[in-house]
Tab-separated table of C-alpha atoms in Angstrom:
chain	number	residue	atom	x	y	z
I	1	MET	CA	20.972	-15.612	16.923
I	2	MET	CA	19.575	-18.844	15.480
I	3	VAL	CA	16.299	-17.172	14.557
I	4	ALA	CA	18.171	-14.210	12.830
I	5	THR	CA	20.261	-16.836	10.967
I	6	LYS	CA	17.070	-18.832	9.875
I	7	SER	CA	15.439	-15.485	8.832
I	8	ILE	CA	18.512	-14.658	6.653
I	9	LYS	CA	18.450	-18.073	5.061
I	10	PHE	CA	14.591	-17.679	4.436
I	11	ILE	CA	14.995	-14.201	2.762
I	12	ALA	CA	17.918	-15.503	0.721
I	13	ILE	CA	15.778	-18.276	-0.656
I	14	LEU	CA	13.030	-15.877	-1.396
I	15	VAL	CA	15.304	-13.792	-3.309
I	16	LEU	CA	16.611	-16.723	-5.400
I	17	MET	CA	12.987	-17.816	-6.074
I	18	MET	CA	12.157	-14.345	-7.444
I	19	THR	CA	15.310	-14.164	-9.612
I	20	SER	CA	14.698	-17.701	-11.033
I	21	VAL	CA	11.366	-16.671	-12.431
I	22	PHE	CA	12.957	-13.869	-14.495
I	23	ALA	CA	13.884	-16.257	-17.387
I	24	PHE	CA	10.181	-17.475	-17.360
I	25	ALA	CA	8.774	-14.088	-17.450
I	26	ASN	CA	11.386	-12.907	-20.079
I	27	GLU	CA	9.555	-14.936	-22.717
I	28	GLY	CA	6.876	-12.159	-22.904
I	29	GLU	CA	8.206	-10.333	-25.928
I	30	HIS	CA	4.930	-8.910	-26.889
I	31	ASP	CA	5.285	-4.962	-26.958
I	32	ASN	CA	2.998	-2.762	-25.161
I	33	GLN	CA	0.864	-0.522	-27.237
I	34	HIS	CA	2.299	2.630	-25.999
I	35	HIS	CA	5.700	1.597	-26.781
I	36	GLU	CA	5.429	-0.475	-29.736
I	37	GLY	CA	8.655	-1.410	-31.390
I	38	GLY	CA	10.635	-0.617	-28.275
I	39	ASN	CA	10.198	3.070	-28.424
I	40	LYS	CA	11.868	5.114	-25.807
I	41	ILE	CA	10.074	7.131	-23.355
I	42	ASP	CA	11.267	10.561	-24.053
I	43	THR	CA	8.445	13.194	-24.246
I	44	PRO	CA	6.886	14.927	-21.200
I	45	GLU	CA	3.505	13.244	-21.972
I	46	GLU	CA	5.008	9.602	-22.010
I	47	ILE	CA	7.045	10.276	-18.858
I	48	LYS	CA	3.823	11.381	-17.030
I	49	GLU	CA	1.944	8.333	-18.354
I	50	TYR	CA	5.011	6.170	-17.128
I	51	ILE	CA	4.927	7.488	-13.792
I	52	ALA	CA	1.261	7.286	-13.348
I	53	HIS	CA	1.437	3.662	-14.481
I	54	HIS	CA	4.101	2.761	-11.969
I	55	LEU	CA	2.240	4.423	-9.094
I	56	LYS	CA	-0.710	1.988	-9.610
I	57	ASP	CA	-0.988	-1.440	-8.316
I	58	SER	CA	-0.147	-4.366	-11.028
I	59	HIS	CA	-0.323	-7.991	-11.516
I	60	ASP	CA	3.371	-8.377	-12.122
I	61	PHE	CA	6.828	-6.894	-11.282
I	62	HIS	CA	8.060	-5.089	-14.090
I	63	LEU	CA	11.833	-4.246	-13.800
I	64	TYR	CA	12.745	-2.803	-17.235
I	65	THR	CA	12.263	-3.086	-20.948
I	66	ASN	CA	14.891	-3.548	-23.539
I	67	ASN	CA	14.252	-0.615	-26.005
I	68	GLU	CA	16.139	-2.440	-28.743
I	69	THR	CA	14.191	-5.757	-28.746
I	70	GLY	CA	11.009	-4.665	-26.926
I	71	THR	CA	11.643	-7.607	-24.345
I	72	HIS	CA	10.144	-7.063	-20.884
I	73	VAL	CA	12.136	-8.226	-17.989
I	74	SER	CA	9.719	-9.071	-14.892
I	75	PHE	CA	8.334	-11.780	-13.018
I	76	PRO	CA	4.690	-12.886	-12.778
I	77	LEU	CA	2.144	-13.063	-9.959
I	78	PRO	CA	-0.783	-15.477	-9.545
I	79	VAL	CA	-4.031	-14.171	-11.097
I	80	ILE	CA	-7.100	-15.365	-9.178
I	81	VAL	CA	-10.475	-14.090	-10.455
I	82	TRP	CA	-14.031	-15.120	-10.077
I	83	THR	CA	-15.886	-15.244	-13.531
I	84	SER	CA	-19.388	-16.113	-14.611
I	85	GLU	CA	-18.182	-19.708	-14.888
I	86	GLY	CA	-16.448	-19.816	-11.477
I	87	LEU	CA	-12.938	-19.537	-10.211
I	88	ARG	CA	-10.118	-19.256	-12.751
I	89	THR	CA	-6.377	-19.127	-11.878
I	90	PHE	CA	-3.281	-18.598	-14.043
I	91	MET	CA	0.056	-16.571	-14.003
I	92	SER	CA	-0.052	-12.866	-15.131
I	93	SER	CA	2.662	-13.702	-17.732
I	94	GLU	CA	0.018	-15.080	-19.855
I	95	PHE	CA	-1.153	-11.491	-20.653
I	96	HIS	CA	2.440	-10.902	-21.998
I	97	HIS	CA	2.504	-7.509	-20.401
I	98	ASP	CA	-0.459	-6.166	-22.454
I	99	ASP	CA	-2.632	-3.623	-20.577
I	100	ASN	CA	-4.874	-2.455	-23.391
I	101	GLY	CA	-7.188	-5.511	-23.988
I	102	HIS	CA	-5.201	-6.799	-27.096
I	103	VAL	CA	-4.162	-10.187	-25.559
I	104	ILE	CA	-6.854	-12.651	-24.812
I	105	VAL	CA	-6.335	-15.279	-22.311
I	106	GLU	CA	-8.833	-18.373	-22.506
I	107	LYS	CA	-9.418	-20.450	-19.431
I	108	ASP	CA	-11.867	-23.333	-19.560
I	109	GLY	CA	-14.228	-21.589	-21.969
I	110	VAL	CA	-13.779	-18.161	-20.170
I	111	LYS	CA	-11.896	-15.467	-22.087
I	112	LEU	CA	-10.050	-12.880	-20.096
I	113	THR	CA	-8.173	-9.691	-20.960
I	114	LYS	CA	-6.438	-6.933	-19.117
I	115	ILE	CA	-7.306	-3.229	-19.493
I	116	HIS	CA	-5.662	-0.546	-17.484
I	117	SER	CA	-4.648	-2.914	-14.577
I	118	LYS	CA	-8.234	-4.331	-14.541
I	119	ILE	CA	-9.122	-7.796	-15.448
I	120	TYR	CA	-12.274	-8.188	-17.781
I	121	GLU	CA	-14.296	-11.128	-19.013
I	122	LEU	CA	-15.427	-11.048	-22.547
I	123	GLU	CA	-19.002	-11.858	-23.368
I	124	ALA	CA	-19.972	-15.243	-24.893
I	125	GLY	CA	-18.890	-15.485	-28.562
I	126	ALA	CA	-16.742	-12.481	-28.387
I	127	ASP	CA	-12.970	-12.928	-29.677
I	128	GLU	CA	-11.700	-9.427	-29.063
I	129	VAL	CA	-12.611	-6.251	-27.042
I	130	VAL	CA	-14.807	-3.749	-28.800
I	131	PHE	CA	-14.109	-0.175	-27.406
I	132	ASP	CA	-16.191	2.942	-27.460
I	133	ASP	CA	-15.151	6.509	-28.332
I	134	HIS	CA	-13.923	6.767	-24.610
I	135	HIS	CA	-11.917	3.557	-24.767
I	136	HIS	CA	-14.386	1.653	-22.573
I	137	ALA	CA	-15.021	-1.953	-23.229
I	138	GLU	CA	-18.520	-2.546	-24.648
I	139	ASN	CA	-18.545	-6.285	-24.772
I	140	ALA	CA	-16.706	-7.050	-21.652
I	141	HIS	CA	-17.123	-6.621	-17.862
I	142	LYS	CA	-14.936	-6.592	-14.797
I	143	VAL	CA	-14.520	-9.807	-12.649
I	144	LEU	CA	-14.171	-10.180	-8.980
I	145	ASP	CA	-10.301	-10.069	-8.723
I	146	PHE	CA	-8.640	-12.002	-5.713
I	147	SER	CA	-5.167	-11.921	-7.504
I	148	ILE	CA	-1.950	-11.724	-5.548
I	149	THR	CA	-0.872	-8.191	-7.054
I	150	LYS	CA	2.233	-6.292	-6.274
I	151	SER	CA	0.650	-4.512	-3.389
I	152	VAL	CA	-0.775	-7.771	-1.816
I	153	PHE	CA	2.644	-9.197	-2.271
I	154	GLY	CA	4.118	-6.395	-0.427
I	155	MET	CA	1.723	-6.586	2.364
I	156	LEU	CA	2.367	-10.391	2.709
I	157	LEU	CA	6.038	-9.616	2.790
I	158	ALA	CA	5.649	-6.973	5.439
I	159	GLY	CA	3.649	-9.363	7.519
I	160	LEU	CA	6.372	-12.158	7.023
I	161	LEU	CA	9.209	-9.584	8.150
I	162	MET	CA	7.025	-8.742	11.258
I	163	ILE	CA	6.409	-12.361	12.219
I	164	LEU	CA	10.015	-13.137	12.029
I	165	GLY	CA	11.141	-9.983	13.759
I	166	PHE	CA	8.625	-9.885	16.739
I	167	GLY	CA	9.028	-13.952	16.800
I	168	ALA	CA	12.799	-13.343	17.575
I	169	LEU	CA	12.000	-10.530	20.115
I	170	ALA	CA	9.647	-12.886	21.888
I	171	LYS	CA	12.073	-15.737	22.121
I	172	GLY	CA	14.842	-13.423	23.260
I	173	TYR	CA	12.563	-12.336	26.331
I	174	LYS	CA	12.249	-15.937	27.137
I	175	LYS	CA	15.945	-16.317	27.531
I	176	GLY	CA	16.181	-13.254	29.747
I	177	ALA	CA	15.281	-9.731	30.535
I	178	ILE	CA	17.350	-8.277	27.710
I	179	PRO	CA	16.601	-9.627	24.294
I	180	THR	CA	19.409	-10.858	21.917
I	181	GLY	CA	20.121	-10.628	18.281
I	182	PHE	CA	17.688	-8.708	16.106
I	183	GLY	CA	15.194	-8.420	18.926
I	184	ARG	CA	17.526	-5.958	20.476
I	185	ALA	CA	16.860	-3.510	17.708
I	186	LEU	CA	13.103	-3.894	17.965
I	187	GLU	CA	12.926	-3.236	21.648
I	188	PRO	CA	13.646	0.352	21.738
I	189	LEU	CA	10.922	0.928	18.953
I	190	VAL	CA	8.365	-0.881	20.981
I	191	ILE	CA	9.000	0.942	24.083
I	192	TYR	CA	8.986	4.111	21.927
I	193	VAL	CA	5.416	3.344	20.774
I	194	ARG	CA	4.355	2.374	24.344
I	195	ASP	CA	5.819	5.190	26.183
I	196	GLU	CA	5.534	8.077	23.701
I	197	ILE	CA	2.254	7.212	21.918
I	198	ALA	CA	-0.014	4.842	23.832
I	199	ARG	CA	0.555	5.977	27.379
I	200	PRO	CA	0.250	9.686	26.800
I	201	ASN	CA	-2.893	9.371	24.620
I	202	ILE	CA	-4.814	6.402	25.980
I	203	GLY	CA	-4.017	6.592	29.664
I	204	GLU	CA	-2.038	4.361	32.094
I	205	LYS	CA	-5.067	2.047	32.904
I	206	LYS	CA	-6.315	1.163	29.378
I	207	TYR	CA	-3.315	1.584	27.091
I	208	ARG	CA	-2.237	-2.171	27.148
I	209	LYS	CA	-5.514	-3.325	25.546
I	210	PHE	CA	-4.559	-1.472	22.393
I	211	MET	CA	-0.890	-2.055	22.191
I	212	SER	CA	-1.083	-4.903	19.932
I	213	PHE	CA	-2.978	-2.854	17.359
I	214	LEU	CA	-0.850	0.180	17.494
I	215	LEU	CA	2.304	-1.845	17.269
I	216	THR	CA	0.951	-3.740	14.219
I	217	VAL	CA	-0.069	-0.467	12.596
I	218	PHE	CA	3.136	1.327	13.146
I	219	PHE	CA	5.484	-1.378	12.215
I	220	PHE	CA	3.060	-2.428	9.074
I	221	ILE	CA	3.094	1.070	7.697
I	222	TRP	CA	6.689	1.728	8.414
I	223	ILE	CA	7.855	-1.515	6.664
I	224	LEU	CA	5.725	-0.879	3.666
I	225	ASN	CA	6.959	2.719	3.407
I	226	LEU	CA	10.496	1.357	3.290
I	227	LEU	CA	9.807	-1.280	0.920
I	228	GLY	CA	8.365	1.601	-1.293
I	229	LEU	CA	12.061	2.968	-1.411
I	230	THR	CA	13.528	-0.318	-2.940
I	231	PRO	CA	14.038	-0.696	-6.683
I	232	LEU	CA	10.983	-3.186	-6.681
I	233	GLY	CA	8.783	-0.232	-6.840
I	234	PHE	CA	6.222	-1.079	-4.109
I	235	ASN	CA	3.702	1.742	-3.432
I	236	VAL	CA	1.353	-0.094	-1.108
I	237	THR	CA	0.580	2.914	1.269
I	238	GLY	CA	0.056	4.886	-1.892
I	239	GLN	CA	-3.017	2.785	-2.658
I	240	ILE	CA	-6.165	4.454	-1.555
I	241	ALA	CA	-7.712	1.056	-0.689
I	242	VAL	CA	-5.058	0.216	1.697
I	243	THR	CA	-5.178	3.326	3.597
I	244	VAL	CA	-9.043	3.134	3.794
I	245	CYS	CA	-8.736	-0.340	5.291
I	246	LEU	CA	-6.281	0.861	7.973
I	247	ALA	CA	-8.655	3.831	8.817
I	248	ILE	CA	-11.595	1.661	9.012
I	249	PHE	CA	-9.805	-0.610	11.598
I	250	THR	CA	-9.073	2.367	13.544
I	251	VAL	CA	-12.676	3.611	13.402
I	252	VAL	CA	-14.094	0.163	14.426
I	253	ILE	CA	-11.809	-0.028	17.261
I	254	TYR	CA	-12.560	3.218	18.841
I	255	LEU	CA	-16.229	3.256	18.142
I	256	PHE	CA	-16.734	-0.213	19.739
I	257	SER	CA	-14.446	0.535	22.542
I	258	GLY	CA	-16.038	3.831	23.488
I	259	SER	CA	-17.190	4.331	27.084
I	260	LYS	CA	-20.573	5.311	28.488
I	261	ASP	CA	-19.299	8.914	28.953
I	262	PHE	CA	-17.914	9.025	25.415
I	263	TRP	CA	-21.331	7.994	23.902
I	264	GLY	CA	-23.113	10.178	26.383
I	265	HIS	CA	-21.115	13.418	25.455
I	266	THR	CA	-21.425	12.456	21.859
I	267	LEU	CA	-25.023	11.660	21.447
I	268	TRP	CA	-26.568	14.046	24.249
I	269	MET	CA	-23.929	16.708	24.828
I	270	PRO	CA	-24.289	18.097	28.391
I	271	GLY	CA	-24.063	21.910	29.156
I	272	VAL	CA	-25.850	23.088	25.950
I	273	PRO	CA	-29.441	23.849	25.138
I	274	TYR	CA	-31.792	20.797	24.611
I	275	ILE	CA	-32.759	21.999	21.032
I	276	LEU	CA	-28.894	22.071	19.999
I	277	ARG	CA	-28.221	18.673	21.246
I	278	PRO	CA	-29.537	16.502	18.265
I	279	ILE	CA	-27.618	18.939	15.859
I	280	LEU	CA	-24.545	18.610	17.724
I	281	ALA	CA	-24.933	14.613	18.030
I	282	VAL	CA	-25.087	14.470	14.234
I	283	ILE	CA	-21.988	16.734	13.834
I	284	GLU	CA	-20.171	14.785	16.323
I	285	LEU	CA	-21.125	11.350	14.715
I	286	ILE	CA	-19.983	12.894	11.332
I	287	GLY	CA	-16.726	13.742	12.937
I	288	PHE	CA	-15.930	10.233	14.569
I	289	VAL	CA	-17.258	8.207	11.589
I	290	LEU	CA	-16.078	10.016	8.485
I	291	ILE	CA	-14.048	13.293	9.006
I	292	LYS	CA	-11.432	11.582	11.457
I	293	PRO	CA	-10.881	8.536	9.511
I	294	PHE	CA	-10.773	10.500	6.169
I	295	SER	CA	-7.936	12.609	7.564
I	296	LEU	CA	-6.160	9.541	8.430
I	297	LEU	CA	-6.475	7.859	5.025
I	298	VAL	CA	-5.928	10.822	3.020
I	299	ARG	CA	-2.718	12.267	4.892
I	300	LEU	CA	-0.955	8.638	4.428
I	301	PHE	CA	-1.989	8.239	0.970
I	302	ALA	CA	-1.213	11.771	-0.254
I	303	ASN	CA	2.068	11.948	1.273
I	304	MET	CA	3.417	8.623	0.226
I	305	THR	CA	2.154	9.035	-3.392
I	306	ALA	CA	3.538	12.593	-3.639
I	307	GLY	CA	7.035	11.279	-2.506
I	308	HIS	CA	7.004	8.472	-5.151
I	309	PHE	CA	6.028	11.041	-7.804
I	310	VAL	CA	8.650	13.522	-6.849
I	311	VAL	CA	11.407	10.902	-6.766
I	312	MET	CA	10.446	9.408	-10.318
I	313	SER	CA	9.979	13.035	-11.553
I	314	LEU	CA	13.629	13.852	-10.491
I	315	ILE	CA	14.855	10.745	-12.138
I	316	ALA	CA	13.059	11.666	-15.440
I	317	LEU	CA	15.312	14.930	-15.362
I	318	VAL	CA	17.930	12.758	-17.068
I	319	ILE	CA	15.618	12.877	-20.182
I	320	THR	CA	14.041	16.250	-19.995
I	321	MET	CA	17.314	18.110	-19.283
I	322	LYS	CA	19.510	16.081	-21.690
I	323	GLU	CA	19.132	18.528	-24.641
I	324	ALA	CA	19.727	21.561	-22.602
I	325	PHE	CA	22.484	20.468	-20.436
I	326	GLY	CA	24.024	17.448	-22.041
I	327	PRO	CA	23.838	13.739	-20.681
I	328	VAL	CA	26.509	14.222	-18.067
I	329	ALA	CA	25.147	17.425	-16.364
I	330	SER	CA	21.582	16.223	-16.477
I	331	THR	CA	22.411	12.671	-15.148
I	332	GLY	CA	24.580	14.443	-12.232
I	333	VAL	CA	21.644	16.880	-11.370
I	334	SER	CA	19.059	14.181	-11.501
I	335	LEU	CA	21.052	11.681	-9.406
I	336	ALA	CA	21.946	14.444	-6.753
I	337	LEU	CA	18.233	15.697	-6.381
I	338	ALA	CA	16.875	11.954	-6.480
I	339	LEU	CA	19.396	10.919	-3.770
I	340	PHE	CA	18.506	13.894	-1.698
I	341	ILE	CA	14.918	13.380	-1.825
I	342	SER	CA	15.246	9.677	-1.147
I	343	VAL	CA	17.105	10.256	2.042
I	344	ILE	CA	14.191	12.541	3.089
I	345	GLU	CA	11.867	9.807	2.163
I	346	ILE	CA	13.441	7.567	4.627
I	347	LEU	CA	12.396	10.082	7.311
I	348	VAL	CA	9.038	10.462	5.767
I	349	ALA	CA	8.562	6.687	5.928
I	350	PHE	CA	9.019	6.758	9.713
I	351	LEU	CA	7.066	9.883	10.172
I	352	GLN	CA	3.854	8.888	8.428
I	353	ALA	CA	3.892	5.580	10.361
I	354	PHE	CA	4.252	7.697	13.586
I	355	ILE	CA	1.649	10.172	12.734
I	356	PHE	CA	-1.057	7.445	11.664
I	357	THR	CA	-0.325	5.583	14.971
I	358	MET	CA	-0.376	8.566	16.893
I	359	LEU	CA	-3.683	9.801	15.730
I	360	SER	CA	-5.257	6.426	15.936
I	361	SER	CA	-4.211	6.297	19.710
I	362	LEU	CA	-5.491	9.766	20.103
I	363	PHE	CA	-8.984	8.871	18.805
I	364	ILE	CA	-8.922	5.743	20.752
I	365	GLY	CA	-8.094	7.835	24.010
I	366	MET	CA	-10.937	10.116	23.345
I	367	ALA	CA	-13.272	7.309	23.153
I	368	VAL	CA	-12.178	5.401	26.167
I	369	GLU	CA	-11.617	8.292	28.558
I	370	GLU	CA	-13.660	8.368	31.634
I	371	HIS	CA	-14.770	11.949	32.496
I	372	ASP	CA	-14.697	13.509	35.943
I	373	HIS	CA	-18.233	14.532	36.806
I	374	HIS	CA	-17.243	16.006	40.337
């Protein structure tokens, strides 16, 4: 109970810290080029661009924009980049929400700008970005970006919640066989992953070795998916880089854990003509190294991105249906459909975590299985 109380206090402090920087970020009154003068987003093209922009990662949390004054309300995140002159750090609020290369930030002789959510370094002597016909920077190049972006912040928050939750569960077991507090809610989920995912797919003898990975993947994806349903607009599992990294972890684990029988059947498949064995070995390797991880990363990425896109599109019905049905009817239809899809997305958040963990355990089980040669 004490751990849960401390956790609640910590989260409350975190929320207060986040809200306290709103005033600091509120000073950025530079208008984005796409909405200069505080123009409203009221055309299908602008709505599509807005949705696409918010599905991407960003260097700050943008909450809303006052259409009358053009003032952006958000809070910044740390920008950490490696330039030609070394490391440079500052807060993303110095870009004043510009994403088109118009605001130049100078740090110790290095001029930086942000174009389409990517940070560029201007060449020596340049004071502004020169674009070609395709809106590509001609006198600037990308830098190595180690910034704490919105997705990175989401992953850190998910990791923190996992540490607090499983820490409470571990302390609960020290006091007795039945955990208390928040750990009591986590225990059924841990048992579910063990009995319904790990044991059936990996086997009774070897499943314990991989339980830590499977539990981490399951809760990490599930928490990130749930965070994506909050007004903060997380779309971490909808970033292809995140799903690629998760799939790579699975590949490395089952390839390096593969048994002698696994590699024997993969590289020199028994029971087939010798002339076909090298061909089948190549096919099997492509399947384990490329096709299986590709199916893992694409399934998670596509489902979560599609879910966010559908929810935001339904919210946009308020605008697109306003002229035909009026503000009251369009708002009611949009609210009802968005609420319905959001409830389904709660189920999808769990389902995608379950599927990724299930397939990972299945691939691991295939790699560590000992074949009966009798």
